[in-house]
Tab-separated table of C-alpha atoms and ligand atoms in Angstrom:
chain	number	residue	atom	x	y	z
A	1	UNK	CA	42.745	38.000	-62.327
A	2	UNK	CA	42.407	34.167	-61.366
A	3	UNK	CA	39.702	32.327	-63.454
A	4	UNK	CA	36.378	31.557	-61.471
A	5	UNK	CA	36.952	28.605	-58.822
A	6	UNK	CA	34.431	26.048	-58.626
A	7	UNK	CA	34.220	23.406	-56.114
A	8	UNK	CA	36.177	20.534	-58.709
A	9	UNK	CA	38.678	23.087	-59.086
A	10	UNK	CA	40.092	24.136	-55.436
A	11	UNK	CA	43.401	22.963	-54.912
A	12	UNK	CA	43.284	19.255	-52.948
A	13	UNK	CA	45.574	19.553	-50.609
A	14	UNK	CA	44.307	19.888	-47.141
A	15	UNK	CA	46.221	22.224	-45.210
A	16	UNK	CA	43.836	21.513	-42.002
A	17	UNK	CA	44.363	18.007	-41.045
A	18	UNK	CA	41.348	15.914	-40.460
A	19	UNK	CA	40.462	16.153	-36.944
A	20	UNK	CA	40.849	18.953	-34.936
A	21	UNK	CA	39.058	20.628	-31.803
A	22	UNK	CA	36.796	22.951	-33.213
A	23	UNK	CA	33.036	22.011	-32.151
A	24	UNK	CA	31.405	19.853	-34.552
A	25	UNK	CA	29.119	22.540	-37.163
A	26	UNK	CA	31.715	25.503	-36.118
A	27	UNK	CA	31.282	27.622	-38.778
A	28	UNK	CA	34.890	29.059	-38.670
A	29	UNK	CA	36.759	25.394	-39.294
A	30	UNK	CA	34.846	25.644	-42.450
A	31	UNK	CA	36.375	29.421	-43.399
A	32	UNK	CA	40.030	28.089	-41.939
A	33	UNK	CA	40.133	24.980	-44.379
A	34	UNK	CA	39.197	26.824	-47.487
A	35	UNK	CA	40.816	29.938	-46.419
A	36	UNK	CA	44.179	28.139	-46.423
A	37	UNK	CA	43.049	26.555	-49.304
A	38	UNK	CA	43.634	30.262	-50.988
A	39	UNK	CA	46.481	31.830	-48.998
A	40	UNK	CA	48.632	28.476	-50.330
A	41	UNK	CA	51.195	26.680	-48.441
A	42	UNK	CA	53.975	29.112	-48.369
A	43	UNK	CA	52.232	31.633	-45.675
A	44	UNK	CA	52.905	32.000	-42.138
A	45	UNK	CA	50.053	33.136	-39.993
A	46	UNK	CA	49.752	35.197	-36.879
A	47	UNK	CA	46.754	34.042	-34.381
A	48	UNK	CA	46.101	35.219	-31.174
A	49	UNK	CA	44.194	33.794	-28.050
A	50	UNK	CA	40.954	32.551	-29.543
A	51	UNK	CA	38.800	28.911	-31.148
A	52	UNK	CA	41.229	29.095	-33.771
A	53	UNK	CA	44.503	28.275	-31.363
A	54	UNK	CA	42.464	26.121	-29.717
A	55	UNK	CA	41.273	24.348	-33.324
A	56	UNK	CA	45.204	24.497	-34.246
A	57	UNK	CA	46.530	23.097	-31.146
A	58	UNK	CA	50.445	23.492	-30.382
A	59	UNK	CA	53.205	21.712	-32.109
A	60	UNK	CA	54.226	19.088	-32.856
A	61	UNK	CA	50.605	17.596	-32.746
A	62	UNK	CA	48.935	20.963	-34.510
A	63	UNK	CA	45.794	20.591	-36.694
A	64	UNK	CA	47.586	22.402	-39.416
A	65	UNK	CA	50.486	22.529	-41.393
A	66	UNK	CA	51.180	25.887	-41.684
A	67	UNK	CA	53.554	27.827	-39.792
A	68	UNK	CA	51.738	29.370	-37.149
A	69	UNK	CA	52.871	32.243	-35.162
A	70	UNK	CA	50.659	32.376	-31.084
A	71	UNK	CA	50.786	35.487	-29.865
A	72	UNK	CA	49.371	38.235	-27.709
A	73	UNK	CA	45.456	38.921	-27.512
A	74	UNK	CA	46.300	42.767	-28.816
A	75	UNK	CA	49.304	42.465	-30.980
A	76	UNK	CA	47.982	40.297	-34.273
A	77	UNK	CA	48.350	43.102	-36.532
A	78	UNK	CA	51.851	44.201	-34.618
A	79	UNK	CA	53.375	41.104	-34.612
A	80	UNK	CA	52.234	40.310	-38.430
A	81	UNK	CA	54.541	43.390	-39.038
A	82	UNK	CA	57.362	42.274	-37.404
A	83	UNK	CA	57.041	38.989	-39.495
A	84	UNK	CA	57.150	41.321	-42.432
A	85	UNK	CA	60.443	43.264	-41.257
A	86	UNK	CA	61.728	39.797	-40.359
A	87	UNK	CA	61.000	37.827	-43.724
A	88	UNK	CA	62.593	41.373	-45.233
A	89	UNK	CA	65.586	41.156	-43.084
A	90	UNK	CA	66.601	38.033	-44.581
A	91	UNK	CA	65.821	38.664	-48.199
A	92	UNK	CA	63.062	36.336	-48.273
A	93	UNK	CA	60.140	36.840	-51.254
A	94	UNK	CA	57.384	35.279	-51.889
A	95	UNK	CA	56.228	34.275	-48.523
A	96	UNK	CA	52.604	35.533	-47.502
A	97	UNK	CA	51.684	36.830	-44.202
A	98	UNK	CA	48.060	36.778	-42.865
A	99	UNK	CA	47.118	37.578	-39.672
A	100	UNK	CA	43.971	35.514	-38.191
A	101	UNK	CA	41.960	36.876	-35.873
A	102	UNK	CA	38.584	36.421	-33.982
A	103	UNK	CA	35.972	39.261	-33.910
A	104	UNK	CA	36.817	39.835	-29.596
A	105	UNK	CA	40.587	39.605	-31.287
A	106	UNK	CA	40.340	42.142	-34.122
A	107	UNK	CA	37.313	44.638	-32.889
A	108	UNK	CA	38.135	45.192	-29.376
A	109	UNK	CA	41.294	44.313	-28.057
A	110	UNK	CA	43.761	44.605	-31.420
A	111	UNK	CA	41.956	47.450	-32.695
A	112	UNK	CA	44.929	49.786	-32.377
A	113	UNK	CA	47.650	47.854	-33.669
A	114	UNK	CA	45.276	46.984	-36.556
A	115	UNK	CA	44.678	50.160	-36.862
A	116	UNK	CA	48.357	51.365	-37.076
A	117	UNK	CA	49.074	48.682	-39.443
A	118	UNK	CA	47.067	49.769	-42.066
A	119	UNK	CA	48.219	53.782	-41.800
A	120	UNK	CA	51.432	52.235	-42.659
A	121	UNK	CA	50.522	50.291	-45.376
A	122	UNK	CA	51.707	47.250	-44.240
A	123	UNK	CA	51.699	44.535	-46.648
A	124	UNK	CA	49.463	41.702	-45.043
A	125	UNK	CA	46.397	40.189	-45.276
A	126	UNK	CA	44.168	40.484	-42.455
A	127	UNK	CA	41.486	38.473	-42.004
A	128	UNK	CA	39.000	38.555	-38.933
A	129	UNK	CA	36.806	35.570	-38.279
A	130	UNK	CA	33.116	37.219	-36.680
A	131	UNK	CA	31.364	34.233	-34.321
A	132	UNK	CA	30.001	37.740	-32.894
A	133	UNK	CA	31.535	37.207	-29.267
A	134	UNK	CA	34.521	35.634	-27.436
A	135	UNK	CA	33.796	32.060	-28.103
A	136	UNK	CA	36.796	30.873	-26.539
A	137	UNK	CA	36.156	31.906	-23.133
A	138	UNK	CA	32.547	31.007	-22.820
A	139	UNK	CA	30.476	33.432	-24.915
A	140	UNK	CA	31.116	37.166	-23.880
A	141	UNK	CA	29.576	39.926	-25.612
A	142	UNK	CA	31.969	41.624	-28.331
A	143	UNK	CA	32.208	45.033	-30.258
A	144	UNK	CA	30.589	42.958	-33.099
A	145	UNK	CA	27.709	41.279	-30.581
A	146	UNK	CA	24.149	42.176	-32.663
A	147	UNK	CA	21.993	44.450	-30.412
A	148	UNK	CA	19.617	41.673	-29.075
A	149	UNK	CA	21.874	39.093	-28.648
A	150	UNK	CA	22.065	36.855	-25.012
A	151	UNK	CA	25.893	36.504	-23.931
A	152	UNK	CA	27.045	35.282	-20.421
A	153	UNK	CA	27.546	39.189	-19.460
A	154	UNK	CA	24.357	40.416	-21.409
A	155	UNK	CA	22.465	37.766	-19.858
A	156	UNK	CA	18.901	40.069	-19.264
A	157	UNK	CA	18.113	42.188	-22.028
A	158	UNK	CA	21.052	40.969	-24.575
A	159	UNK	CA	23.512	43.371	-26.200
A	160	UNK	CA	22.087	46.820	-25.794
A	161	UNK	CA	24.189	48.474	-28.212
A	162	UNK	CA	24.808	47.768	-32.294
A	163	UNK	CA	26.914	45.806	-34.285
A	164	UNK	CA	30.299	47.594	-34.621
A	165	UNK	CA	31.026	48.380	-38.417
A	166	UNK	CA	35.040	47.062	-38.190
A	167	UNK	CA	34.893	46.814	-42.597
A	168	UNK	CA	33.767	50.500	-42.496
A	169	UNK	CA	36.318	51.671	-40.136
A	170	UNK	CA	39.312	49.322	-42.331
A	171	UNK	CA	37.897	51.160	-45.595
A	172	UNK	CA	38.715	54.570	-43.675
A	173	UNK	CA	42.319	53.975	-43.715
A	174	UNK	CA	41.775	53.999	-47.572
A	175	UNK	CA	43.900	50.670	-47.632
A	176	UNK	CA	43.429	48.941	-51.480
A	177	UNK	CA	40.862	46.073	-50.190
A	178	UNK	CA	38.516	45.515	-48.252
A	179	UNK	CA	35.996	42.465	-48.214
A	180	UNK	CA	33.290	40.721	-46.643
A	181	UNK	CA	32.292	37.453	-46.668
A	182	UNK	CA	30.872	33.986	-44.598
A	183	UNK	CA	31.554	30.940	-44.731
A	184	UNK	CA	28.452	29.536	-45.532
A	185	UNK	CA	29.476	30.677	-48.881
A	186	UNK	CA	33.219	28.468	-49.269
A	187	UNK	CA	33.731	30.030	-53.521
A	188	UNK	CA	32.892	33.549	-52.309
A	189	UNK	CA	35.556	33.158	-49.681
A	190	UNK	CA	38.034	31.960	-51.739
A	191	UNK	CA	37.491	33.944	-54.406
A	192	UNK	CA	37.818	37.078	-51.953
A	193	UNK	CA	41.104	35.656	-50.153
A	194	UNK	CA	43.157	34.744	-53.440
A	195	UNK	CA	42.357	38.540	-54.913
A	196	UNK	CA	43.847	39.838	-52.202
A	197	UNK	CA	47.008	37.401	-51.903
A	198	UNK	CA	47.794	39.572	-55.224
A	199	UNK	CA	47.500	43.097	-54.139
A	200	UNK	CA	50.152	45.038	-52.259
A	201	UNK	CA	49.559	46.841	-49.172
A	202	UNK	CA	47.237	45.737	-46.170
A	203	UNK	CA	43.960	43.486	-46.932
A	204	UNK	CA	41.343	43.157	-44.222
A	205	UNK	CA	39.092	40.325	-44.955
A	206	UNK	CA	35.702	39.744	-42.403
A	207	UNK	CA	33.991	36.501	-42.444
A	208	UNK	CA	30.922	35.588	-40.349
A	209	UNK	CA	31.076	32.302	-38.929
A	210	UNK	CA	28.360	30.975	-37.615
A	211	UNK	CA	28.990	29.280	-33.784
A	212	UNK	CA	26.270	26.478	-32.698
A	213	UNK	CA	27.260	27.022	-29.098
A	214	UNK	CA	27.129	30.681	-29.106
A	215	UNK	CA	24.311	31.016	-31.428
A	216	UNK	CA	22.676	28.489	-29.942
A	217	UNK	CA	21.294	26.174	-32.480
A	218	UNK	CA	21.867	22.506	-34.413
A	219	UNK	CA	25.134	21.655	-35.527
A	220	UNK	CA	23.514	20.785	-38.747
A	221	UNK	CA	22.501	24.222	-39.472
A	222	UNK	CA	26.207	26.745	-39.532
A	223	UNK	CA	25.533	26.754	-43.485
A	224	UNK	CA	21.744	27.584	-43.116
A	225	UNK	CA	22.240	29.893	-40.763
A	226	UNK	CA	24.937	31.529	-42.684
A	227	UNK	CA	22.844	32.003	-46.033
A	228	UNK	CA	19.903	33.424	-44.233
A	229	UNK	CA	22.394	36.016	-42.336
A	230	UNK	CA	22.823	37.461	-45.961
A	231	UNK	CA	19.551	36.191	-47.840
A	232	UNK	CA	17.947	38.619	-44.658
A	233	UNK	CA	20.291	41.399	-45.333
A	234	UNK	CA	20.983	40.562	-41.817
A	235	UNK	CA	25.060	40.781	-43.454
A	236	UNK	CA	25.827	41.921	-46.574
A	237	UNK	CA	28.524	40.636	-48.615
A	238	UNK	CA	31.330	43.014	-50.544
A	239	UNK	CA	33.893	44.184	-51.543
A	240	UNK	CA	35.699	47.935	-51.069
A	241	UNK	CA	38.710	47.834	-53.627
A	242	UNK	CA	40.699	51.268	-54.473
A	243	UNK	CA	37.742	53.154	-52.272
A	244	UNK	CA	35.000	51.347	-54.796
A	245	UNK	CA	32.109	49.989	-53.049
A	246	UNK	CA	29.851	46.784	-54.904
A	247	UNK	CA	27.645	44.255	-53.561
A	248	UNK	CA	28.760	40.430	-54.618
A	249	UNK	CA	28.091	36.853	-54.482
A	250	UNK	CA	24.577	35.892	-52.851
A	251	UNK	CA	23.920	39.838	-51.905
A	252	UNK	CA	24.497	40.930	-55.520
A	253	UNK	CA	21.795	38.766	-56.246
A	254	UNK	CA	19.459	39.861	-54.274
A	255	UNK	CA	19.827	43.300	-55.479
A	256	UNK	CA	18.534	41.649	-58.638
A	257	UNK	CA	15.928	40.131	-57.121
A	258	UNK	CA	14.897	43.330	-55.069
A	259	UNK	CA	13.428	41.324	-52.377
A	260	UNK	CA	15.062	40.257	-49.052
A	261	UNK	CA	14.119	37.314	-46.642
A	262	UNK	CA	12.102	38.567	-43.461
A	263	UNK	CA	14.710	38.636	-40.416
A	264	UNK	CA	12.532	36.954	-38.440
A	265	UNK	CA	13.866	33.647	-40.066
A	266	UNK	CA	17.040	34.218	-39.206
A	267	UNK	CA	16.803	35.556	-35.619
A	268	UNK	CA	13.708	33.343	-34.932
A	269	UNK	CA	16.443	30.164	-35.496
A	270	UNK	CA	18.719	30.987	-32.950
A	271	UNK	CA	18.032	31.360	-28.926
A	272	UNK	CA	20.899	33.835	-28.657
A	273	UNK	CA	17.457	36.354	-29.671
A	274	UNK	CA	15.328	34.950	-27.425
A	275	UNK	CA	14.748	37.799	-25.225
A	276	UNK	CA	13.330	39.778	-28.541
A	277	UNK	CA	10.030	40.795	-28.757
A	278	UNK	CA	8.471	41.725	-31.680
A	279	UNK	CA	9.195	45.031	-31.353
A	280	UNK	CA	12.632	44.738	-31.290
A	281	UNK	CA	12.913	41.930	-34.612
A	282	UNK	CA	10.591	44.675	-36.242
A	283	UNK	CA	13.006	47.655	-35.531
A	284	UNK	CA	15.827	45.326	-36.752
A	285	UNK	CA	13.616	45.108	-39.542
A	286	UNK	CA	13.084	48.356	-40.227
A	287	UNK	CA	17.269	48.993	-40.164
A	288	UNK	CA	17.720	46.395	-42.783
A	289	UNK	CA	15.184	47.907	-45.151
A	290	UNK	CA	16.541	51.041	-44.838
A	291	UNK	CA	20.257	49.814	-45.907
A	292	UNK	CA	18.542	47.695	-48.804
A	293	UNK	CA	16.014	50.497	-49.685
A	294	UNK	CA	19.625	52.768	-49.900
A	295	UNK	CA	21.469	49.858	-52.183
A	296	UNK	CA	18.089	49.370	-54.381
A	297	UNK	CA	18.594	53.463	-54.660
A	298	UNK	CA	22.376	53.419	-55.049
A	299	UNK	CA	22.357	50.279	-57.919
A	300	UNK	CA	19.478	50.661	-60.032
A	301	UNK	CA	19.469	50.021	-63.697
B	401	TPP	C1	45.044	40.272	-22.697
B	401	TPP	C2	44.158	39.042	-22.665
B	401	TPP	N1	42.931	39.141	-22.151
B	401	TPP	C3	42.111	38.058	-22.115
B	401	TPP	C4	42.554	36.864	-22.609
B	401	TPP	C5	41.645	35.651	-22.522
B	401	TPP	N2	41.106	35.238	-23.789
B	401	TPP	C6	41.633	34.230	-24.517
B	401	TPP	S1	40.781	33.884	-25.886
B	401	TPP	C7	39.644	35.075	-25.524
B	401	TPP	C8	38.431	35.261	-26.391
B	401	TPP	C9	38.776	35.587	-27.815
B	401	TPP	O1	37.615	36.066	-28.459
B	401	TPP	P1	37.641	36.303	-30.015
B	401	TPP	O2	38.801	37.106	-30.407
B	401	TPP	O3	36.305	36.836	-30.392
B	401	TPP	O4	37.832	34.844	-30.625
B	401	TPP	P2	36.903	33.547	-30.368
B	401	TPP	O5	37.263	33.005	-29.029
B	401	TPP	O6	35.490	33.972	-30.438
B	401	TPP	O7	37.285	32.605	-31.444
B	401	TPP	C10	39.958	35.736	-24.340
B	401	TPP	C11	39.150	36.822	-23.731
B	401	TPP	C12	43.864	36.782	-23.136
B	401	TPP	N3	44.348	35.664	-23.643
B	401	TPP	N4	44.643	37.895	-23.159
B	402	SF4	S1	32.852	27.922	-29.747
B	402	SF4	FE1	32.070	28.446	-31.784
B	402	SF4	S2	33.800	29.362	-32.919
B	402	SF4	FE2	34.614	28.286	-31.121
B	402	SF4	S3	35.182	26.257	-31.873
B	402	SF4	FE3	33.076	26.104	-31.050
B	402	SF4	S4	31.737	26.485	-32.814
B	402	SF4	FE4	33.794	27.180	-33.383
């Protein structure tokens, strides 16, 4: 396994040139930059409609240097296997393939051919970028929208429903990893994305990224906002690998600790949860300490 990365040690080379069209504090240019820190130069990518095409822009004047595959909103994980079959046909090795998807992009709308990926074992890294709502096209609730959230079409009483579990339904298909992670956290993230460069067989990778305009608050804050998302146990970050579950990074640690961050802190910064009334931040409350109350159970010494 790769030794420990530390900030002095990821590679220099910036694969995400300086300037691109991502809002200023997005919280997924951050995961991008690093992420193709880890996946190396000698990857081709799959993206469809979403910020990220908009942060890459189109050739020749692209924000990246990677090879970058556009294509349809419901065919990332399709298309990533005809790269495959295509990179196969012509005896290439050594190339990986990562699809990059948002949360609207991977939850919803690609579901299936994610899905149908992964029974066939196909041998790409998939990695799903959660700003918790289609960003791109002016903040519409997603399958990964909190319950409480404000979008443009839960404008009243926010998202009614919960959060849907896409790591839990990728670790059904039994595929050989499966990780969480945020960017607010750059090591964990490229700790998590490297490790699964070396495994064979399909990866799914989920990384919060915090969205000022979505989330509605400061620019300044996508990092904050990230650490209290786990420090709340508001998202918990993991890893499944061969059907074993553990806690890492910042939520390891506070299964050491034994003591979360009230939620309040977290929802309370961002007027997405503005509609919530006590009630409802207590019953979120009440959801969180039951996970954490299962993981104290599940991990003690
Ligand atoms: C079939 C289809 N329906 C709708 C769209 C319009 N569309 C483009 S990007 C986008 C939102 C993507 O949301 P998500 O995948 O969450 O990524 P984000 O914009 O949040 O980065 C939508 C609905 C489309 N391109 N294709
Ligand atoms: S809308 Fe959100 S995810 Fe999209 S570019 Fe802006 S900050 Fe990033």
């Amino acid at each position: 396994m790769p030794s420990k990365p530390t900030i002095l040690t990821l590679p220099e080379e910036e694969l995400v040139h300086p300037g691109n069209r991502a809002c200023s504090g997005c919280g997924l240019s951050i995961a991008y930059r690093i992420g193709l820190k880890a996946l190396g130069k000698d990857t081709i990518v799959v993206v469809p409609p979403s910020c990220l095409t908009v942060l890459q822009g189109l050739y020749p004047v692209a924000a990246t240097k990677m090879p970058s595959l556009n294509v349809t909103f419901a065919s990332t994980a399709a298309a990533a296997t005809g790269v495959l079959a295509a990179l196969r046909s012509l005896g290439k090795q050594g190339i990986t393939v990562a699809g990059w998807a948002g949360d609207g992009g991977t939850s919803d709308i690609g579901l299936q051919s994610l899905s149908g990926a992964a029974e066939r074992g196909e041998d790409f890294i998939y990695i799903c970028y959660d700003n918790e709502g289609y960003m791109n096209t002016g903040v519409q609730r997603s399958g990964t929208t909190p319950r409480g959230a404000l979008t443009t079409n839960t404008p009243v009483f926010g998202k009614t429903q919960d959060k849907k579990n896409v790591p839990a339904i990728m670790s059904a298909h039994e595929i050989p990893y499966v990780a969480t992670t945020c960017s607010a956290y750059p090591l964990d993230l490229y700790t998590k994305i490297e490790k699964a460069k070396a495994i064979r067989g399909t990866k799914y990778i989920h990384i919060l990224a915090p969205c000022p305009p979505g989330w509605g608050y400061d620019p300044k804050y996508t990092v904050k906002v990230g650490k209290l998302a786990v420090e709340t146990g508001m998202y918990d970050l993991y890893e499944i690998e061969n059907r074993e579950f553990r806690l890492t990074g910042a939520s390891r640690k506070l299964l050491e600790k034994r003591k979360l961050v009230p939620v309040s802190e977290y929802l309370k910064m961002q007027d997405r949860f503005r509609g919530m009334k006590d009630a409802d931040i207590e019953d979120v409350q009440r959801r969180i300490n039951k996970r954490w109350g299962a993981y104290f159970e599940m991990f003690k010494e």
